[in-house]
Short mmCIF file of C-alpha atoms and ligand atoms in Angstrom, two decimals:
data_model
loop_
_atom_site.label_atom_id
_atom_site.label_comp_id
_atom_site.label_asym_id
_atom_site.label_seq_id
_atom_site.Cartn_x
_atom_site.Cartn_y
_atom_site.Cartn_z
CA MET A 4 -35.75 -123.33 -9.66
CA SER A 5 -38.35 -121.78 -7.33
CA ASN A 6 -40.20 -121.95 -4.06
CA SER A 7 -43.93 -121.36 -4.33
CA LYS A 8 -47.28 -121.64 -2.62
CA GLN A 9 -49.88 -123.58 -4.60
CA LEU A 10 -51.25 -121.02 -7.09
CA PRO A 11 -54.33 -121.22 -9.30
CA SER A 12 -53.85 -121.26 -13.09
CA THR A 13 -56.06 -118.21 -13.80
CA GLN A 14 -57.01 -115.11 -11.87
CA SER A 15 -59.37 -112.11 -11.73
CA ALA A 16 -57.96 -108.99 -13.39
CA VAL A 17 -58.98 -105.73 -15.04
CA TYR A 18 -57.67 -105.42 -18.58
CA ILE A 19 -58.27 -104.33 -22.17
CA ASN A 20 -57.78 -106.16 -25.46
CA GLU A 21 -58.05 -102.99 -27.55
CA ILE A 22 -57.78 -99.21 -27.23
CA GLY A 23 -61.00 -97.35 -26.53
CA GLU A 24 -63.50 -95.90 -24.11
CA PHE A 25 -64.89 -97.29 -20.85
CA ASP A 26 -66.78 -100.08 -22.62
CA LYS A 27 -63.48 -101.75 -23.58
CA ILE A 28 -62.57 -102.34 -19.92
CA LYS A 29 -62.94 -106.02 -19.00
CA PHE A 30 -63.07 -107.76 -15.64
CA ASP A 31 -63.09 -111.55 -15.45
CA SER A 32 -61.12 -114.55 -14.21
CA SER A 33 -59.49 -115.56 -17.50
CA ILE A 34 -56.03 -114.01 -17.11
CA PRO A 35 -53.26 -116.60 -16.49
CA VAL A 36 -51.47 -116.40 -13.14
CA PRO A 37 -47.82 -115.52 -13.85
CA LYS A 38 -45.10 -118.14 -13.33
CA ILE A 39 -41.56 -117.81 -12.03
CA GLU A 40 -39.43 -117.73 -15.19
CA SER A 41 -36.13 -116.35 -13.95
CA SER A 42 -34.28 -116.98 -10.73
CA ASN A 43 -34.82 -113.36 -9.60
CA ASP A 44 -38.57 -113.33 -10.13
CA ILE A 45 -41.10 -113.08 -7.35
CA ILE A 46 -44.88 -113.43 -7.49
CA ILE A 47 -47.00 -111.21 -5.29
CA LYS A 48 -50.57 -111.85 -4.21
CA ASN A 49 -52.02 -108.33 -4.22
CA TYR A 50 -54.14 -106.78 -1.45
CA TYR A 51 -54.63 -103.18 -2.60
CA ALA A 52 -53.71 -101.38 -5.82
CA GLY A 53 -53.62 -97.59 -6.17
CA ILE A 54 -55.50 -96.05 -9.09
CA ASN A 55 -53.69 -93.45 -11.21
CA PHE A 56 -54.85 -91.23 -14.06
CA ILE A 57 -52.20 -92.78 -16.33
CA GLU A 58 -54.47 -95.82 -16.89
CA ALA A 59 -56.80 -93.59 -18.92
CA TYR A 60 -53.91 -92.62 -21.21
CA PHE A 61 -53.09 -96.28 -21.92
CA ARG A 62 -56.74 -97.12 -22.50
CA LYS A 63 -57.21 -94.22 -24.92
CA GLY A 64 -53.97 -94.91 -26.79
CA ILE A 65 -52.24 -91.67 -25.68
CA TYR A 66 -49.44 -93.87 -24.28
CA PRO A 67 -48.47 -96.98 -26.30
CA ILE A 68 -49.29 -100.56 -25.28
CA ASN A 69 -46.91 -103.27 -26.53
CA LYS A 70 -48.99 -106.32 -25.78
CA PHE A 71 -52.65 -107.29 -25.22
CA PRO A 72 -54.32 -108.28 -22.99
CA TYR A 73 -53.08 -105.20 -21.17
CA VAL A 74 -53.65 -105.53 -17.43
CA PHE A 75 -53.98 -102.10 -15.79
CA GLY A 76 -52.20 -100.95 -12.63
CA ARG A 77 -48.91 -99.35 -11.65
CA GLU A 78 -48.60 -99.95 -7.88
CA ALA A 79 -49.84 -102.28 -5.15
CA SER A 80 -49.27 -103.88 -1.78
CA GLY A 81 -49.31 -107.61 -1.29
CA GLU A 82 -47.72 -110.79 -0.01
CA VAL A 83 -44.90 -112.70 -1.65
CA VAL A 84 -46.20 -116.15 -2.67
CA ALA A 85 -43.38 -117.45 -4.91
CA VAL A 86 -39.66 -116.69 -5.21
CA GLY A 87 -37.01 -117.67 -7.75
CA ASN A 88 -34.04 -119.54 -6.32
CA GLU A 89 -31.65 -116.59 -6.42
CA VAL A 90 -33.93 -114.27 -4.46
CA SER A 91 -32.22 -113.70 -1.12
CA ASN A 92 -33.82 -110.56 0.28
CA LEU A 93 -37.45 -111.70 0.21
CA LYS A 94 -39.22 -114.90 1.23
CA ILE A 95 -42.68 -116.38 0.96
CA GLY A 96 -45.04 -114.59 3.35
CA ASP A 97 -43.20 -111.24 3.27
CA LYS A 98 -45.44 -108.23 2.74
CA ILE A 99 -44.29 -105.58 0.30
CA ALA A 100 -45.41 -102.39 -1.44
CA TYR A 101 -44.13 -101.90 -4.97
CA LEU A 102 -44.35 -100.14 -8.32
CA SER A 103 -44.90 -102.29 -11.39
CA PRO A 104 -47.26 -102.57 -14.33
CA GLY A 105 -50.07 -105.14 -14.12
CA THR A 106 -51.27 -104.69 -10.53
CA PHE A 107 -55.05 -104.64 -11.15
CA ALA A 108 -54.93 -108.41 -10.77
CA GLN A 109 -54.81 -110.96 -7.99
CA TYR A 110 -51.19 -111.86 -8.79
CA THR A 111 -48.31 -109.86 -10.28
CA LYS A 112 -44.78 -110.98 -11.16
CA ILE A 113 -41.81 -108.67 -10.68
CA THR A 114 -38.10 -109.29 -10.73
CA THR A 115 -36.05 -108.31 -7.70
CA ASN A 116 -33.49 -106.90 -10.16
CA ASP A 117 -36.11 -104.19 -10.34
CA TYR A 118 -35.68 -102.51 -6.98
CA LYS A 119 -38.91 -100.52 -6.80
CA TYR A 120 -40.36 -102.19 -3.72
CA ILE A 121 -40.17 -101.82 0.04
CA LYS A 122 -40.63 -104.54 2.62
CA LEU A 123 -43.51 -103.87 5.03
CA PRO A 124 -43.56 -104.99 8.67
CA SER A 125 -45.11 -108.44 9.17
CA ASN A 126 -47.71 -106.94 11.54
CA SER A 127 -48.92 -104.40 8.96
CA THR A 128 -52.64 -103.74 9.37
CA ASP A 129 -55.21 -103.76 6.59
CA GLU A 130 -55.13 -99.94 6.68
CA ASP A 131 -51.29 -99.95 6.33
CA LEU A 132 -51.59 -102.22 3.30
CA LYS A 133 -54.15 -99.90 1.76
CA ILE A 134 -52.02 -96.80 2.34
CA PHE A 135 -48.72 -98.32 1.17
CA GLY A 136 -50.36 -99.88 -1.88
CA SER A 137 -51.48 -96.38 -2.87
CA LEU A 138 -48.93 -93.86 -1.60
CA PHE A 139 -45.83 -94.35 -3.69
CA LEU A 140 -46.66 -93.38 -7.25
CA GLN A 141 -48.26 -90.04 -6.51
CA GLY A 142 -46.11 -89.39 -3.44
CA LEU A 143 -42.86 -89.94 -5.30
CA THR A 144 -44.09 -87.91 -8.25
CA ALA A 145 -44.67 -84.89 -6.03
CA LEU A 146 -41.49 -85.39 -4.01
CA THR A 147 -39.12 -85.86 -6.95
CA PHE A 148 -40.68 -83.10 -9.04
CA ILE A 149 -40.32 -80.40 -6.34
CA ASN A 150 -36.70 -81.41 -5.85
CA GLU A 151 -35.57 -82.12 -9.39
CA ALA A 152 -37.96 -80.75 -12.01
CA TYR A 153 -38.10 -77.40 -10.24
CA LYS A 154 -36.35 -77.04 -6.88
CA VAL A 155 -38.97 -75.16 -4.88
CA LYS A 156 -37.57 -72.47 -2.57
CA PRO A 157 -39.04 -70.64 0.44
CA ASN A 158 -41.15 -67.62 -0.59
CA ASP A 159 -41.63 -68.85 -4.16
CA TYR A 160 -45.08 -68.43 -5.68
CA VAL A 161 -46.10 -71.77 -7.18
CA LEU A 162 -49.19 -72.61 -9.23
CA VAL A 163 -50.56 -76.09 -8.47
CA TRP A 164 -53.20 -77.34 -10.91
CA ALA A 165 -55.77 -79.95 -9.80
CA ALA A 166 -54.61 -79.04 -6.30
CA ALA A 167 -57.11 -81.38 -4.61
CA GLY A 168 -56.24 -84.30 -6.91
CA GLY A 169 -54.04 -87.26 -6.02
CA VAL A 170 -50.70 -85.71 -6.93
CA GLY A 171 -52.05 -82.18 -6.32
CA LYS A 172 -52.86 -82.73 -2.63
CA ILE A 173 -49.33 -83.99 -2.00
CA LEU A 174 -47.69 -81.20 -4.02
CA THR A 175 -49.74 -78.64 -2.09
CA GLN A 176 -48.57 -79.98 1.26
CA LEU A 177 -44.91 -80.41 0.39
CA ILE A 178 -44.56 -77.05 -1.38
CA SER A 179 -46.29 -75.22 1.50
CA GLN A 180 -44.02 -76.90 4.03
CA ILE A 181 -40.96 -75.56 2.22
CA GLY A 182 -42.32 -72.08 2.97
CA ALA A 183 -43.41 -71.35 -0.58
CA ASN A 184 -46.80 -69.84 -1.46
CA VAL A 185 -49.09 -72.35 -3.13
CA ILE A 186 -51.68 -70.86 -5.48
CA ALA A 187 -54.12 -73.76 -5.74
CA ILE A 188 -56.34 -74.20 -8.77
CA ALA A 189 -59.38 -76.50 -8.72
CA SER A 190 -62.78 -76.62 -10.36
CA THR A 191 -65.00 -76.35 -7.26
CA ASP A 192 -64.99 -74.47 -3.97
CA GLU A 193 -65.23 -77.80 -2.16
CA LYS A 194 -61.95 -78.94 -3.75
CA LEU A 195 -60.37 -75.55 -3.01
CA LYS A 196 -61.31 -75.84 0.65
CA LEU A 197 -59.43 -79.14 0.77
CA ALA A 198 -56.41 -77.52 -0.88
CA LYS A 199 -56.53 -74.78 1.77
CA ASP A 200 -56.67 -77.40 4.54
CA TYR A 201 -53.57 -78.96 2.99
CA GLY A 202 -51.65 -75.66 3.12
CA ALA A 203 -52.51 -73.65 -0.01
CA LYS A 204 -52.26 -69.91 0.62
CA TYR A 205 -54.24 -68.64 -2.37
CA LEU A 206 -57.20 -70.27 -4.12
CA ILE A 207 -58.40 -69.97 -7.70
CA ASN A 208 -61.63 -71.55 -8.94
CA SER A 209 -61.02 -72.56 -12.56
CA THR A 210 -64.76 -72.66 -13.25
CA THR A 211 -65.57 -69.13 -12.13
CA ASP A 212 -62.33 -67.12 -11.90
CA ASN A 213 -60.08 -65.55 -14.53
CA ILE A 214 -56.92 -67.45 -13.61
CA GLU A 215 -54.38 -65.14 -15.25
CA GLU A 216 -55.96 -62.04 -13.68
CA LYS A 217 -55.99 -63.66 -10.25
CA VAL A 218 -52.34 -64.70 -10.55
CA LYS A 219 -51.41 -61.12 -11.47
CA GLU A 220 -53.27 -59.79 -8.41
CA ILE A 221 -51.65 -62.31 -6.07
CA THR A 222 -48.10 -61.76 -7.37
CA ASN A 223 -48.36 -57.96 -7.85
CA GLY A 224 -48.14 -58.36 -11.60
CA LYS A 225 -44.89 -60.32 -11.45
CA GLY A 226 -46.09 -63.87 -12.19
CA VAL A 227 -45.28 -67.17 -10.51
CA ASP A 228 -41.86 -68.80 -10.09
CA ALA A 229 -43.20 -72.17 -11.23
CA THR A 230 -46.31 -73.91 -12.47
CA PHE A 231 -46.96 -77.64 -11.87
CA ASP A 232 -49.46 -78.32 -14.63
CA SER A 233 -51.03 -81.79 -14.89
CA VAL A 234 -53.98 -80.73 -17.04
CA GLY A 235 -52.02 -80.32 -20.29
CA LYS A 236 -53.79 -79.19 -23.42
CA ASP A 237 -56.44 -76.85 -21.98
CA THR A 238 -54.16 -75.03 -19.56
CA PHE A 239 -50.86 -74.68 -21.42
CA GLU A 240 -51.40 -71.04 -22.45
CA ILE A 241 -52.68 -70.02 -19.01
CA SER A 242 -49.68 -71.60 -17.30
CA LEU A 243 -47.28 -69.93 -19.73
CA ASN A 244 -48.91 -66.52 -19.31
CA SER A 245 -48.90 -66.85 -15.52
CA LEU A 246 -45.15 -67.40 -15.22
CA LYS A 247 -42.69 -64.67 -14.32
CA ARG A 248 -39.53 -63.98 -16.32
CA LYS A 249 -37.22 -67.02 -15.98
CA GLY A 250 -40.10 -69.03 -14.46
CA ALA A 251 -40.26 -72.83 -14.60
CA PHE A 252 -43.03 -74.65 -16.43
CA VAL A 253 -43.37 -78.25 -15.21
CA SER A 254 -45.88 -79.88 -17.56
CA TYR A 255 -46.43 -83.38 -16.22
CA GLY A 256 -49.82 -84.68 -17.31
CA ASN A 257 -52.56 -84.79 -19.92
CA SER A 258 -55.82 -84.83 -17.92
CA SER A 259 -57.44 -82.66 -20.63
CA GLY A 260 -55.33 -84.17 -23.47
CA PRO A 261 -51.67 -83.83 -24.50
CA VAL A 262 -50.26 -80.33 -25.05
CA THR A 263 -50.45 -79.53 -28.77
CA PRO A 264 -47.14 -78.89 -30.57
CA PHE A 265 -45.98 -75.25 -30.44
CA PRO A 266 -42.97 -73.24 -31.63
CA LEU A 267 -40.13 -73.15 -29.09
CA SER A 268 -39.92 -69.42 -29.60
CA LYS A 269 -43.01 -69.12 -27.40
CA LEU A 270 -40.64 -69.60 -24.46
CA THR A 271 -38.33 -66.77 -25.51
CA PRO A 272 -40.07 -63.55 -24.37
CA LYS A 273 -39.75 -64.57 -20.69
CA ASN A 274 -36.81 -67.04 -20.96
CA ILE A 275 -39.05 -69.80 -19.61
CA ILE A 276 -37.60 -73.12 -18.49
CA LEU A 277 -39.87 -75.94 -19.69
CA LEU A 278 -39.82 -79.56 -18.49
CA ARG A 279 -41.98 -82.54 -19.31
CA PRO A 280 -40.74 -84.99 -16.64
CA SER A 281 -41.75 -88.53 -15.74
CA LEU A 282 -41.42 -90.08 -12.28
CA ASN A 283 -39.48 -93.04 -13.63
CA GLY A 284 -36.72 -90.72 -14.85
CA TYR A 285 -36.09 -89.63 -11.24
CA ILE A 286 -36.10 -93.12 -9.66
CA ALA A 287 -34.05 -94.76 -12.38
CA THR A 288 -31.33 -96.22 -10.09
CA PRO A 289 -31.55 -98.23 -6.83
CA GLU A 290 -29.91 -95.28 -5.04
CA GLU A 291 -32.52 -92.82 -6.29
CA TRP A 292 -35.33 -95.22 -5.36
CA GLU A 293 -33.87 -95.75 -1.88
CA HIS A 294 -33.35 -92.04 -1.29
CA TYR A 295 -36.80 -90.87 -2.37
CA SER A 296 -38.85 -93.82 -1.08
CA GLN A 297 -37.25 -93.50 2.37
CA GLU A 298 -37.77 -89.73 2.35
CA LEU A 299 -41.44 -90.24 1.46
CA LEU A 300 -41.90 -92.82 4.22
CA LYS A 301 -40.32 -90.43 6.74
CA LEU A 302 -42.69 -87.65 5.69
CA TYR A 303 -45.68 -89.97 6.04
CA GLU A 304 -44.60 -91.58 9.30
CA SER A 305 -43.75 -88.23 10.92
CA LYS A 306 -47.26 -87.06 9.87
CA LYS A 307 -45.77 -84.17 7.91
CA LEU A 308 -47.53 -85.65 4.91
CA LYS A 309 -51.25 -86.37 5.31
CA PHE A 310 -52.39 -89.18 3.05
CA ASP A 311 -55.72 -90.96 3.05
CA THR A 312 -57.86 -92.48 0.38
CA PHE A 313 -60.93 -90.78 -1.11
CA LYS A 314 -62.63 -94.10 -1.78
CA THR A 315 -61.85 -97.80 -1.98
CA TYR A 316 -63.52 -99.65 -4.86
CA ASP A 317 -63.68 -103.40 -5.42
CA LEU A 318 -61.44 -104.57 -8.27
CA LYS A 319 -64.53 -105.47 -10.30
CA ASP A 320 -65.74 -101.85 -10.05
CA TYR A 321 -62.66 -100.23 -11.60
CA VAL A 322 -64.80 -98.86 -14.42
CA ASP A 323 -66.86 -96.86 -11.90
CA ALA A 324 -63.68 -95.61 -10.25
CA THR A 325 -62.12 -94.36 -13.45
CA LYS A 326 -65.41 -92.78 -14.57
CA ASP A 327 -65.37 -90.84 -11.28
CA LEU A 328 -61.68 -89.92 -11.68
CA GLU A 329 -61.87 -88.90 -15.32
CA GLY A 330 -65.20 -87.14 -14.64
CA ARG A 331 -63.46 -84.87 -12.06
CA LYS A 332 -65.72 -86.16 -9.28
CA THR A 333 -62.89 -87.19 -6.96
CA HIS A 334 -60.18 -85.68 -4.81
CA GLY A 335 -57.06 -87.33 -3.42
CA LYS A 336 -56.33 -91.00 -3.90
CA LEU A 337 -58.55 -93.80 -5.21
CA THR A 338 -57.74 -97.41 -4.37
CA LEU A 339 -58.81 -100.88 -5.45
CA LYS A 340 -59.34 -103.76 -3.04
CA ILE A 341 -58.20 -106.99 -4.64
CA PRO A 342 -60.35 -110.09 -3.95
CA GLN A 343 -58.45 -112.77 -1.97
P1 NDP B 409 -56.08 -86.37 -10.25
O1 NDP B 409 -56.56 -86.86 -8.95
O2 NDP B 409 -55.31 -85.10 -10.29
O3 NDP B 409 -57.35 -86.28 -11.19
C1 NDP B 409 -57.44 -85.46 -12.26
C2 NDP B 409 -57.89 -84.04 -11.92
O4 NDP B 409 -57.48 -83.21 -12.99
C3 NDP B 409 -59.39 -83.87 -11.81
O5 NDP B 409 -59.91 -84.15 -10.53
C4 NDP B 409 -59.56 -82.42 -12.18
O6 NDP B 409 -59.45 -81.56 -11.05
C5 NDP B 409 -58.36 -82.12 -13.08
N1 NDP B 409 -58.78 -81.89 -14.47
C6 NDP B 409 -58.65 -80.74 -15.13
N2 NDP B 409 -59.11 -80.85 -16.36
C7 NDP B 409 -59.55 -82.10 -16.51
C8 NDP B 409 -60.17 -82.79 -17.58
N3 NDP B 409 -60.41 -82.21 -18.76
N4 NDP B 409 -60.52 -84.07 -17.38
C9 NDP B 409 -60.27 -84.69 -16.21
N5 NDP B 409 -59.67 -84.06 -15.16
C10 NDP B 409 -59.34 -82.77 -15.31
O7 NDP B 409 -55.22 -87.53 -10.95
P2 NDP B 409 -53.78 -88.09 -10.52
O8 NDP B 409 -53.35 -87.46 -9.26
O9 NDP B 409 -53.78 -89.56 -10.65
O10 NDP B 409 -52.87 -87.54 -11.69
C11 NDP B 409 -52.71 -86.14 -11.89
C12 NDP B 409 -51.98 -85.90 -13.16
O11 NDP B 409 -50.61 -86.17 -12.97
C13 NDP B 409 -52.42 -86.77 -14.34
O12 NDP B 409 -52.40 -85.99 -15.50
C14 NDP B 409 -51.34 -87.82 -14.36
O13 NDP B 409 -51.20 -88.42 -15.58
C15 NDP B 409 -50.13 -87.00 -13.98
N6 NDP B 409 -49.02 -87.79 -13.47
C16 NDP B 409 -47.84 -87.72 -14.14
C17 NDP B 409 -46.75 -88.42 -13.70
C18 NDP B 409 -45.48 -88.30 -14.43
O14 NDP B 409 -44.54 -89.07 -14.15
N7 NDP B 409 -45.35 -87.37 -15.36
C19 NDP B 409 -46.82 -89.33 -12.55
C20 NDP B 409 -48.11 -89.29 -11.88
C21 NDP B 409 -49.16 -88.55 -12.34
P3 NDP B 409 -60.35 -80.21 -11.03
O15 NDP B 409 -61.76 -80.70 -11.10
O16 NDP B 409 -60.02 -79.55 -9.76
O17 NDP B 409 -59.92 -79.42 -12.24
#
């Protein structure tokens, strides 16, 4: 039924048993190691797992959890250690990077019917494993959103919120490279400097500047073509007011809380196009995954996309990492090193 290395029965993982604040986050070695249950399953021994803001939404109950214990994590790199007997494209020892729930653990099971993985070269370095365990979720979010949620065009004026954040840094680079004008918003001058280094043309400090006034100045009173707003609740009105007639509002996150319900007629005065997209909706077929993951790899490998990690935390220190992330103390990507 399967081919497997000798695996332990339990493993170290970061998880919750109930919704709540930071104190509900648990780290211990009590979580069972998954077993091959179907002939297309594989088990991966993880090396690095990227941290994403979405974990905070699951922990706080903003996004639903079907089953506890809920092991955090959405992406990782690792080595295949067990394969079901119908798996033909991967073998024990192969290194892969992949998207899946449950990666803040030493071992994760996925099925190869789910195609969201790429094979990594056998001579991948530790640094490669760190990058590829962390690049895909935020990279693909930025890449798919600028192509599908709002197709960014040269000379557009585009508002990028949390421009020095994980997704924000990538959006800033990709939008600038199209020849559009990125108006970066961040809470400190240090973060804005990073956004500038990554290609932003205009900078707005959300702590000290009047954002709407600044946008008016920059766009000669016209407003922006699009806003990529990951902050949600606190910034909805500012984004809406900053858009030009027929502008596109891409609301894709809840860093300050979910956008509160509002009458649709709010969109009418300027004929605004509003989207609330999710990455998974743009990589929902093997063809879409293949197209966008290869495109992202090309951008990274040709150095058109700069990607490095802000900090690598040990798996056991996830609580410190998410306190930093949710406390707005970070920029770019945060990563967990998984104990071997
Ligand atoms: P970030 O690195 O962007 O971290 C969050 C940043 O948001 C902070 O650094 C901070 O930047 C800004 N922020 C503004 N207001 C708040 C607040 N009240 N509390 C905390 N942070 C705030 O995180 P990620 O790159 O991981 O994710 C960015 C957003 O994109 C998240 O909302 C995430 O859920 C969303 N996302 C959505 C996806 C989708 O499919 N829809 C996929 C991937 C990510 P500053 O200090 O400069 O204001």
